[in-house]
Coordinates of C-alpha atoms in Angstrom, one line a residue:
X1 CA 109.7 82.9 -90.0
X2 CA 111.8 79.7 -90.8
X3 CA 110.6 77.0 -93.2
X4 CA 112.2 73.5 -92.9
X5 CA 112.6 70.7 -95.7
X6 CA 109.4 69.2 -94.5
X7 CA 107.2 72.2 -95.0
X8 CA 108.4 72.4 -98.6
X9 CA 107.7 68.5 -99.2
X10 CA 104.2 69.3 -97.8
X11 CA 103.7 72.1 -100.0
X12 CA 104.4 69.8 -103.2
X13 CA 107.9 70.6 -103.9
X14 CA 109.9 67.4 -105.5
X15 CA 112.2 66.3 -102.7
X16 CA 115.7 66.0 -104.8
X17 CA 118.6 68.0 -105.5
X18 CA 116.8 71.2 -106.3
X19 CA 115.2 71.7 -103.0
X20 CA 118.0 73.1 -101.4
X21 CA 118.5 75.8 -104.1
X22 CA 114.5 76.4 -103.5
X23 CA 114.9 76.5 -99.9
X24 CA 117.8 79.1 -100.1
X25 CA 115.9 81.2 -102.6
X26 CA 113.0 81.3 -100.4
X27 CA 115.0 82.6 -97.3
X28 CA 116.4 85.5 -99.6
X29 CA 113.0 86.4 -100.9
X30 CA 111.7 86.5 -97.4
X31 CA 114.9 88.6 -96.2
X32 CA 114.9 91.0 -99.1
X33 CA 111.2 91.4 -99.4
X34 CA 110.3 91.5 -96.0
X35 CA 107.5 88.7 -96.7
X36 CA 106.2 86.6 -94.0
X37 CA 103.1 85.1 -96.0
X38 CA 104.3 81.3 -96.6
X39 CA 101.6 80.8 -99.3
X40 CA 103.0 84.1 -101.2
X41 CA 106.3 83.0 -101.0
X42 CA 105.3 79.6 -102.3
X43 CA 103.3 81.2 -105.3
X44 CA 106.6 83.3 -106.2
X45 CA 108.8 80.2 -105.9
X46 CA 106.5 78.2 -108.4
X47 CA 106.9 81.2 -110.9
X48 CA 110.6 80.9 -110.7
X49 CA 111.0 76.9 -110.6
X50 CA 107.9 75.7 -112.4
X51 CA 109.5 72.4 -113.2
X52 CA 110.3 71.6 -109.7
X53 CA 106.8 71.9 -108.2
X54 CA 104.2 68.5 -108.7
X55 CA 106.8 67.5 -111.1
X56 CA 106.4 63.6 -110.9
X57 CA 104.0 61.4 -113.4
X58 CA 103.3 57.9 -114.2
X59 CA 106.5 56.3 -115.6
X60 CA 106.7 55.9 -119.4
X61 CA 108.2 53.9 -121.7
X62 CA 111.6 55.8 -121.6
X63 CA 111.9 55.4 -117.7
X64 CA 113.9 52.2 -116.2
X65 CA 111.2 49.3 -115.5
X66 CA 110.1 48.3 -112.3
X67 CA 110.7 44.7 -111.5
X68 CA 107.4 42.7 -111.2
X69 CA 108.3 39.1 -109.9
X70 CA 105.4 36.4 -110.7
X71 CA 105.1 33.2 -108.4
X72 CA 102.5 32.0 -110.3
X73 CA 102.2 29.7 -113.2
X74 CA 99.0 29.4 -115.5
X75 CA 97.9 26.2 -117.3
X76 CA 94.4 26.3 -118.8
X77 CA 92.7 28.9 -120.8
X78 CA 91.0 30.6 -117.8
X79 CA 94.1 30.6 -115.8
X80 CA 96.1 32.5 -118.7
X81 CA 93.1 35.0 -119.1
X82 CA 93.2 35.5 -115.4
X83 CA 96.9 36.1 -115.2
X84 CA 96.8 38.5 -118.2
X85 CA 94.3 40.6 -116.6
X86 CA 96.1 40.4 -113.2
X87 CA 99.6 41.2 -115.0
X88 CA 98.1 44.2 -116.8
X89 CA 96.6 45.9 -113.7
X90 CA 100.1 45.4 -111.7
X91 CA 102.1 46.8 -114.7
X92 CA 100.1 49.7 -114.8
X93 CA 100.4 50.2 -110.8
X94 CA 104.2 49.7 -111.3
X95 CA 104.3 52.9 -113.2
X96 CA 103.7 55.0 -110.1
X97 CA 106.5 56.9 -109.3
X98 CA 106.8 56.1 -105.6
X99 CA 106.7 52.2 -106.4
X100 CA 109.9 50.3 -106.5
X101 CA 109.2 46.8 -107.0
X102 CA 106.2 44.4 -107.0
X103 CA 105.3 40.7 -107.0
X104 CA 102.4 38.3 -107.9
X105 CA 101.3 35.4 -105.5
X106 CA 99.7 32.0 -106.8
X107 CA 96.4 33.1 -105.7
X108 CA 96.6 36.4 -107.7
X109 CA 93.2 37.3 -109.4
X110 CA 91.9 40.9 -110.7
X111 CA 89.8 43.2 -109.4
X112 CA 87.1 45.9 -110.6
X113 CA 88.1 49.6 -110.8
X114 CA 90.7 51.5 -112.6
X115 CA 93.7 50.3 -114.8
X116 CA 96.2 50.7 -112.0
X117 CA 93.8 48.8 -109.2
X118 CA 95.9 46.4 -107.1
X119 CA 94.9 42.7 -107.9
X120 CA 94.4 40.3 -105.0
X121 CA 97.3 38.4 -104.4
X122 CA 99.7 41.5 -105.2
X123 CA 102.6 42.8 -103.4
X124 CA 103.8 46.5 -104.1
X125 CA 106.7 48.2 -102.2
X126 CA 106.9 52.0 -102.0
X127 CA 109.5 54.3 -101.0
X128 CA 108.2 56.5 -98.2
X129 CA 104.9 56.3 -99.4
X130 CA 101.7 54.5 -98.6
X131 CA 99.2 53.8 -101.2
X132 CA 95.7 53.3 -99.8
X133 CA 94.5 51.5 -102.5
X134 CA 96.9 49.2 -102.4
X135 CA 95.8 47.7 -99.1
X136 CA 92.1 48.0 -100.1
X137 CA 89.3 49.0 -97.9
X138 CA 89.2 45.7 -96.1
X139 CA 92.2 46.9 -94.0
X140 CA 93.9 44.4 -91.8
X141 CA 91.9 41.3 -93.3
X142 CA 93.5 38.7 -91.4
X143 CA 93.3 35.3 -89.9
X144 CA 93.4 34.0 -86.2
X145 CA 93.4 30.6 -84.8
X146 CA 92.7 28.9 -81.3
X147 CA 93.5 25.4 -80.5
X148 CA 91.4 23.6 -77.7
X149 CA 90.9 20.2 -76.6
X150 CA 87.4 18.7 -75.8
X151 CA 84.9 19.6 -78.3
X152 CA 81.3 18.8 -79.2
X153 CA 79.6 17.3 -82.0
X154 CA 79.8 19.6 -85.0
X155 CA 76.3 20.8 -84.9
X156 CA 76.5 21.7 -81.3
X157 CA 79.9 23.7 -82.0
X158 CA 78.0 25.6 -84.7
X159 CA 75.3 26.6 -82.6
X160 CA 77.7 27.8 -80.0
X161 CA 79.7 29.6 -82.8
X162 CA 76.4 31.2 -84.1
X163 CA 76.1 32.8 -80.8
X164 CA 79.7 34.0 -80.7
X165 CA 80.0 35.7 -83.9
X166 CA 77.9 37.7 -86.4
X167 CA 77.9 38.1 -89.9
X168 CA 76.0 40.0 -92.5
X169 CA 75.6 43.9 -93.1
X170 CA 75.0 46.4 -90.1
X171 CA 76.4 46.2 -86.7
X172 CA 75.6 44.1 -83.5
X173 CA 72.3 45.3 -81.8
X174 CA 74.1 44.1 -78.4
X175 CA 77.4 45.6 -78.3
X176 CA 80.5 43.7 -77.3
X177 CA 83.0 45.5 -75.1
X178 CA 87.0 45.0 -75.3
X179 CA 89.4 47.3 -73.6
X180 CA 91.0 48.2 -77.2
X181 CA 88.0 50.4 -77.3
X182 CA 89.3 52.5 -74.5
X183 CA 92.5 53.6 -76.2
X184 CA 92.9 57.3 -76.4
X185 CA 93.3 57.1 -80.4
X186 CA 90.0 59.3 -81.4
X187 CA 91.6 62.4 -81.8
X188 CA 93.4 61.3 -84.8
X189 CA 91.8 62.6 -87.9
X190 CA 91.3 59.3 -89.6
X191 CA 89.5 57.8 -86.3
X192 CA 87.9 60.9 -85.3
X193 CA 84.2 60.3 -84.8
X194 CA 84.3 56.4 -85.2
X195 CA 84.1 55.1 -81.7
X196 CA 80.4 54.1 -82.4
X197 CA 81.6 52.0 -85.4
X198 CA 84.5 50.5 -83.5
X199 CA 82.3 49.3 -80.7
X200 CA 79.3 48.2 -83.1
X201 CA 81.7 46.2 -85.1
X202 CA 83.1 44.2 -82.4
X203 CA 82.8 40.5 -82.6
X204 CA 81.4 41.0 -86.2
X205 CA 82.8 39.3 -89.3
X206 CA 80.8 40.8 -92.2
X207 CA 80.2 39.2 -95.6
X208 CA 81.9 38.2 -98.8
X209 CA 84.5 35.3 -98.3
X210 CA 85.0 36.1 -94.4
X211 CA 84.3 33.0 -92.5
X212 CA 84.4 31.1 -89.2
X213 CA 86.2 27.6 -89.7
X214 CA 86.1 24.6 -87.4
X215 CA 88.5 21.8 -87.7
X216 CA 90.9 19.6 -86.1
X217 CA 94.9 19.1 -86.5
X218 CA 97.0 15.9 -85.6
X219 CA 99.9 16.8 -83.1
X220 CA 102.9 14.8 -84.2
X221 CA 106.4 14.7 -83.0
X222 CA 107.5 16.1 -86.3
X223 CA 105.4 19.1 -85.9
X224 CA 106.9 19.9 -82.3
X225 CA 110.4 19.2 -83.5
X226 CA 109.8 21.5 -86.7
X227 CA 108.3 24.4 -84.1
X228 CA 111.3 23.9 -81.8
X229 CA 113.8 24.1 -84.8
X230 CA 112.4 27.3 -86.0
X231 CA 112.2 29.0 -82.6
X232 CA 108.8 28.3 -81.5
X233 CA 109.8 26.2 -78.3
X234 CA 106.8 27.8 -76.2
X235 CA 104.0 26.8 -78.9
X236 CA 105.7 23.3 -79.0
X237 CA 105.5 23.4 -75.2
X238 CA 102.0 24.2 -75.3
X239 CA 101.1 21.2 -77.6
X240 CA 103.2 18.8 -76.1
X241 CA 100.7 16.9 -73.9
X242 CA 98.6 16.1 -76.8
X243 CA 101.2 14.2 -79.0
X244 CA 99.5 11.7 -80.8
X245 CA 96.3 13.0 -80.7
X246 CA 93.9 15.5 -82.5
X247 CA 93.2 19.0 -81.2
X248 CA 90.2 21.0 -82.0
X249 CA 90.6 24.3 -84.2
X250 CA 88.7 27.5 -84.6
X251 CA 90.0 29.7 -87.4
X252 CA 88.5 33.0 -88.1
X253 CA 88.9 35.3 -91.1
X254 CA 87.8 39.0 -91.6
X255 CA 89.1 42.5 -91.5
X256 CA 88.4 45.9 -89.7
X257 CA 84.7 46.1 -90.8
X258 CA 83.0 49.3 -91.0
X259 CA 85.6 51.2 -88.9
X260 CA 88.3 50.2 -91.6
X261 CA 86.2 51.1 -94.4
X262 CA 85.8 54.8 -93.1
X263 CA 89.4 55.2 -92.5
X264 CA 90.3 53.8 -95.9
X265 CA 87.9 56.4 -97.5
X266 CA 89.6 59.2 -95.5
X267 CA 92.9 57.8 -96.5
X268 CA 92.1 57.5 -99.9
X269 CA 90.6 61.1 -100.2
X270 CA 93.9 62.5 -98.4
X271 CA 96.3 60.7 -100.7
X272 CA 94.5 61.8 -103.6
X273 CA 94.8 65.6 -102.5
X274 CA 98.5 65.1 -101.5
X275 CA 99.3 63.4 -104.8
X276 CA 98.1 66.2 -106.6
X277 CA 100.4 68.3 -105.0
X278 CA 103.4 66.7 -106.2
X279 CA 102.2 64.8 -109.5
X280 CA 100.3 65.2 -112.6
X281 CA 98.1 62.4 -114.0
X282 CA 98.2 59.7 -111.3
X283 CA 95.2 57.7 -111.2
X284 CA 93.2 57.6 -107.8
X285 CA 94.4 54.2 -107.2
X286 CA 98.1 54.9 -107.5
X287 CA 97.9 58.1 -105.1
X288 CA 99.8 57.9 -102.1
X289 CA 100.5 59.9 -98.8
X290 CA 104.1 60.5 -98.1
X291 CA 104.7 58.4 -94.7
X292 CA 107.2 61.2 -93.5
X293 CA 104.6 63.9 -93.9
X294 CA 102.3 64.9 -90.6
X295 CA 99.2 63.4 -92.5
X296 CA 101.5 60.4 -93.3
X297 CA 102.2 59.9 -89.7
X298 CA 98.7 60.0 -88.5
X299 CA 97.5 57.6 -91.1
X300 CA 100.2 55.3 -89.9
X301 CA 99.0 55.5 -86.8
X302 CA 95.7 55.0 -87.5
X303 CA 96.4 51.6 -89.4
X304 CA 98.5 50.5 -86.2
X305 CA 95.2 50.9 -84.3
X306 CA 93.1 49.1 -87.0
X307 CA 95.7 46.1 -86.8
X308 CA 95.1 46.0 -82.8
X309 CA 91.5 46.6 -83.0
X310 CA 91.1 43.7 -85.8
X311 CA 93.1 41.3 -83.6
X312 CA 91.1 42.2 -80.5
X313 CA 87.9 41.5 -82.9
X314 CA 89.0 38.0 -83.6
X315 CA 90.3 37.3 -79.8
X316 CA 86.5 38.6 -78.7
X317 CA 84.8 35.8 -81.1
X318 CA 87.3 33.2 -80.2
X319 CA 86.7 33.8 -76.3
X320 CA 82.9 34.0 -76.7
X321 CA 83.2 30.6 -78.5
X322 CA 85.4 28.9 -76.0
X323 CA 83.4 30.2 -73.1
X324 CA 80.2 28.9 -74.6
X325 CA 82.0 25.5 -74.7
X326 CA 83.5 25.5 -71.6
X327 CA 86.7 25.2 -72.9
X328 CA 90.2 27.3 -72.8
X329 CA 92.8 27.9 -75.8
X330 CA 95.7 26.0 -75.6
X331 CA 97.4 28.3 -78.2
X332 CA 96.5 31.2 -80.5
X333 CA 98.1 33.2 -83.2
X334 CA 97.3 35.1 -86.3
X335 CA 98.6 37.1 -89.3
X336 CA 97.3 39.7 -91.6
X337 CA 97.3 39.7 -95.2
X338 CA 95.7 43.1 -96.3
X339 CA 97.9 45.7 -94.8
X340 CA 101.2 48.0 -94.9
X341 CA 104.5 46.9 -93.3
X342 CA 107.4 49.3 -92.6
X343 CA 111.2 48.2 -93.5
X344 CA 113.1 51.2 -93.1
X345 CA 112.2 53.8 -95.7
X346 CA 110.2 51.4 -97.4
X347 CA 106.6 50.4 -97.1
X348 CA 105.6 47.2 -98.1
X349 CA 101.9 46.9 -99.1
X350 CA 100.0 43.3 -99.1
X351 CA 96.7 42.9 -100.6
X352 CA 95.8 39.0 -100.0
X353 CA 99.3 38.5 -99.5
X354 CA 100.6 36.6 -96.2
X355 CA 103.8 37.9 -95.0
X356 CA 106.6 35.2 -95.1
X357 CA 109.9 36.9 -93.8
X358 CA 111.8 36.4 -90.6
X359 CA 110.6 38.2 -87.6
X360 CA 112.8 40.6 -85.4
X361 CA 114.4 37.5 -83.6
X362 CA 115.5 36.0 -87.2
X363 CA 112.5 33.4 -87.0
X364 CA 110.6 32.5 -89.9
X365 CA 107.2 34.0 -89.5
X366 CA 104.2 31.5 -88.6
X367 CA 101.3 32.0 -91.0
X368 CA 97.7 30.5 -91.8
X369 CA 96.7 30.1 -95.4
X370 CA 92.9 28.8 -96.1
X371 CA 92.2 27.2 -99.4
X372 CA 88.6 26.7 -99.3
X373 CA 85.6 25.4 -96.8
X374 CA 86.1 21.8 -97.6
X375 CA 90.0 22.0 -97.7
X376 CA 92.6 22.5 -94.9
X377 CA 93.9 25.5 -93.5
X378 CA 97.5 25.4 -93.8
X379 CA 99.7 26.2 -90.9
X380 CA 103.1 27.3 -92.5
X381 CA 106.3 28.6 -91.8
X382 CA 107.5 31.7 -94.2
X383 CA 110.0 30.7 -96.7
X384 CA 111.4 34.7 -97.0
X385 CA 111.8 34.4 -100.5
X386 CA 113.2 37.9 -101.2
X387 CA 112.7 37.9 -105.2
X388 CA 109.0 37.7 -104.4
X389 CA 109.3 40.2 -101.5
X390 CA 109.1 37.7 -98.9
X391 CA 105.2 37.0 -99.1
X392 CA 103.1 33.9 -99.6
X393 CA 99.6 33.6 -100.6
X394 CA 96.7 34.3 -98.5
X395 CA 94.4 31.7 -99.9
X396 CA 93.2 30.1 -103.1
X397 CA 92.2 33.2 -105.0
X398 CA 89.6 33.0 -108.2
X399 CA 90.0 32.4 -111.8
X400 CA 86.6 33.5 -112.3
X401 CA 84.6 36.7 -110.8
X402 CA 81.6 35.9 -108.4
X403 CA 79.4 37.2 -111.7
X404 CA 81.2 34.8 -113.9
X405 CA 80.6 31.9 -111.4
X406 CA 76.9 32.7 -111.4
X407 CA 76.7 33.1 -115.1
X408 CA 77.6 29.3 -115.5
X409 CA 74.4 28.4 -113.8
X410 CA 72.2 30.7 -115.9
X411 CA 69.5 28.9 -118.0
X412 CA 67.7 31.5 -120.3
X413 CA 68.5 34.4 -118.1
X414 CA 67.4 32.7 -114.7
X415 CA 69.7 31.0 -112.1
X416 CA 69.2 27.1 -112.1
X417 CA 69.0 26.8 -108.1
X418 CA 68.8 23.0 -108.4
X419 CA 72.1 22.6 -110.3
X420 CA 73.5 25.1 -108.0
X421 CA 72.3 23.1 -104.9
X422 CA 73.7 19.6 -106.2
X423 CA 77.0 21.3 -107.2
X424 CA 77.3 22.8 -103.3
X425 CA 76.3 19.7 -102.0
X426 CA 78.9 17.7 -104.1
X427 CA 81.8 20.0 -103.3
X428 CA 81.2 20.4 -99.4
X429 CA 80.4 16.6 -98.9
X430 CA 81.6 15.5 -95.6
X431 CA 81.6 19.0 -93.7
X432 CA 78.7 20.9 -92.2
X433 CA 78.2 24.2 -93.7
X434 CA 76.0 27.2 -92.3
X435 CA 74.9 30.3 -93.9
X436 CA 74.5 32.7 -91.1
X437 CA 71.6 34.8 -93.4
X438 CA 69.9 31.7 -94.4
X439 CA 70.7 31.0 -98.0
X440 CA 73.6 29.5 -99.3
X441 CA 76.2 31.7 -101.7
X442 CA 78.0 29.4 -104.2
X443 CA 80.5 31.7 -105.0
X444 CA 82.1 31.3 -101.6
X445 CA 82.0 27.5 -101.9
X446 CA 85.0 25.3 -103.5
X447 CA 83.2 26.0 -106.7
X448 CA 84.3 29.7 -106.6
X449 CA 88.0 29.0 -106.1
X450 CA 91.2 27.7 -107.7
X451 CA 92.0 24.1 -107.3
X452 CA 93.6 23.8 -103.8
X453 CA 96.0 21.3 -105.1
X454 CA 97.4 23.9 -107.6
X455 CA 97.8 26.6 -105.3
X456 CA 99.9 24.2 -102.6
X457 CA 101.9 22.9 -105.6
X458 CA 102.9 26.5 -106.5
X459 CA 103.7 27.3 -103.0
X460 CA 106.1 24.5 -103.1
X461 CA 107.6 25.1 -106.5
X462 CA 108.4 28.6 -105.3
X463 CA 109.5 27.7 -101.8
X464 CA 107.1 30.6 -100.3
X465 CA 106.5 28.9 -97.3
X466 CA 106.6 25.2 -96.0
X467 CA 103.7 23.1 -94.5
X468 CA 104.0 22.7 -90.7
X469 CA 100.5 21.1 -90.3
X470 CA 97.1 20.7 -92.0
X471 CA 93.9 21.8 -90.2
X472 CA 91.4 19.4 -91.6
X473 CA 87.7 20.9 -91.9
X474 CA 84.8 19.6 -89.8
X475 CA 82.3 22.6 -90.5
X476 CA 82.4 26.2 -91.6
X477 CA 80.1 29.3 -91.1
X478 CA 79.8 32.3 -93.5
X479 CA 77.5 35.1 -94.2
X480 CA 75.6 33.6 -97.3
X481 CA 72.7 35.7 -98.4
X482 CA 69.2 36.7 -97.5
X483 CA 66.5 34.7 -99.5
X484 CA 64.7 36.7 -102.1
X485 CA 61.0 37.1 -101.6
X486 CA 59.2 33.8 -102.6
X487 CA 62.7 32.0 -103.7
X488 CA 62.4 28.7 -104.2
X489 CA 64.6 26.1 -106.2
X490 CA 63.2 24.5 -109.6
X491 CA 61.8 21.3 -109.3
X492 CA 62.8 18.3 -111.5
X493 CA 59.8 18.7 -113.4
X494 CA 60.2 22.3 -114.1
X495 CA 63.9 21.7 -115.3
X496 CA 62.7 19.1 -117.5
X497 CA 59.9 21.3 -119.0
X498 CA 62.6 23.8 -119.7
X499 CA 65.0 21.8 -121.3
X500 CA 62.3 20.5 -123.6
X501 CA 61.2 24.1 -124.5
X502 CA 64.8 25.2 -125.0
X503 CA 65.4 22.0 -127.4
X504 CA 62.0 23.0 -129.3
X505 CA 63.3 26.5 -129.9
X506 CA 66.7 25.2 -131.4
X507 CA 64.9 22.8 -133.5
X508 CA 62.5 25.6 -134.9
X509 CA 65.6 27.9 -135.5
X510 CA 67.5 25.3 -137.3
X511 CA 64.3 24.7 -139.6
X512 CA 64.0 28.4 -140.4
X513 CA 67.5 28.6 -141.3
X514 CA 67.4 25.3 -143.6
X515 CA 64.1 27.0 -145.4
X516 CA 65.9 30.3 -146.0
X517 CA 69.6 29.1 -147.0
X518 CA 69.1 30.5 -150.7
X519 CA 68.5 34.0 -149.4
X520 CA 72.2 33.9 -147.8
X521 CA 75.2 34.8 -149.9

């Protein structure tokens, strides 16, 4: 039996200058001792070359630092705290031995989990390796847009949209079919047995920050000229008839749903096991799969299928919506912002980062950057800033976690629902918002996100992308939440009573302290 280089790499040997010597030694052992048991040969080699087996570890203080570029500026105290946490997580991830460089986008915000967890708005580039945790469980979270002419009033369009899509946990009760489901991919070990999830989640958007956004966009001669200059003559031609008028727009945002979540779990498990063969002391969130291994090829193919499936999911929702309106799409486009892209032997991971490099034809990539439900969605051309690994932000990002946002509305341990409702009405004035599950989620309103103007300013400052057009908001649909049993907002009288009781308690506390001043040192 003859062993090749890949056999040794997959068995856990470092792919460096020592490997040729080890391979030659293995051939000699097999010839001289007549051994054909590969596992036994590897055991003998580990005794002879212990330093070359599972020899990788997280970079230390004495190792050359990996460049982390930052396209983000912090001004306020909360922004500085946010950036400090984000930077800490990225710097720890940069210690991973397969990572060669990284970047932070203007929308960067920390995530829970381990010290080396990839923050939202982060980019890492790895040599011949895919790091599942760096693209997150929401694989292929992405944007998709359709432009169409004749719409209806916003309430009617939201009614049609509600029938076209689905939000919340679980799957569709009545499946929606798409030809992508018939692709012969289910023997892939990362996709095996997931046909039902692929079907059940088609035309399904989930929850959290996923949305369906109805807007309008002015078609100007400047827009068409810039499209032509950038190499998008076909799109410019499709919109030519509408110069001087406004088109209606549907924008959707979601990922690969439960299908991608299971693939992620399998990928992370495989990464942890593979990394353990090559390295010691690597945290789970930095574990990798070598891209040129057989497992790496299987995982890569599974990711490509998730990309096709997610685009089909978007397209299904858009087609159902347009059919409900009796309209046709003039143009459609989309982009991913949670994914892995290959550039030669490098694998570029974006977790909440919009690709902004040039495509294979040399054109700057078109992309969509949402800000919040009450602000425009930006139609952009990528700036291809290599200093920042040619990415742009994927949205506005947060300075506070969801829990931190809710904490601002707590009164003696209970949420002040009236104050929350007032703030949501104020920040979404002028648009129609519909919560699919019945109750609003304040953490997904503009209250929950960084100021849109500041994010747009930093996009321009760092030349990450140039804005072609703004899709102005008309209405938005998100999952929201199911109402709690008996949930009702506080009445104005109840709010006043609580305020009076709190004031009495403060006065009593002050009086007690005045009476006992002499007891204190």
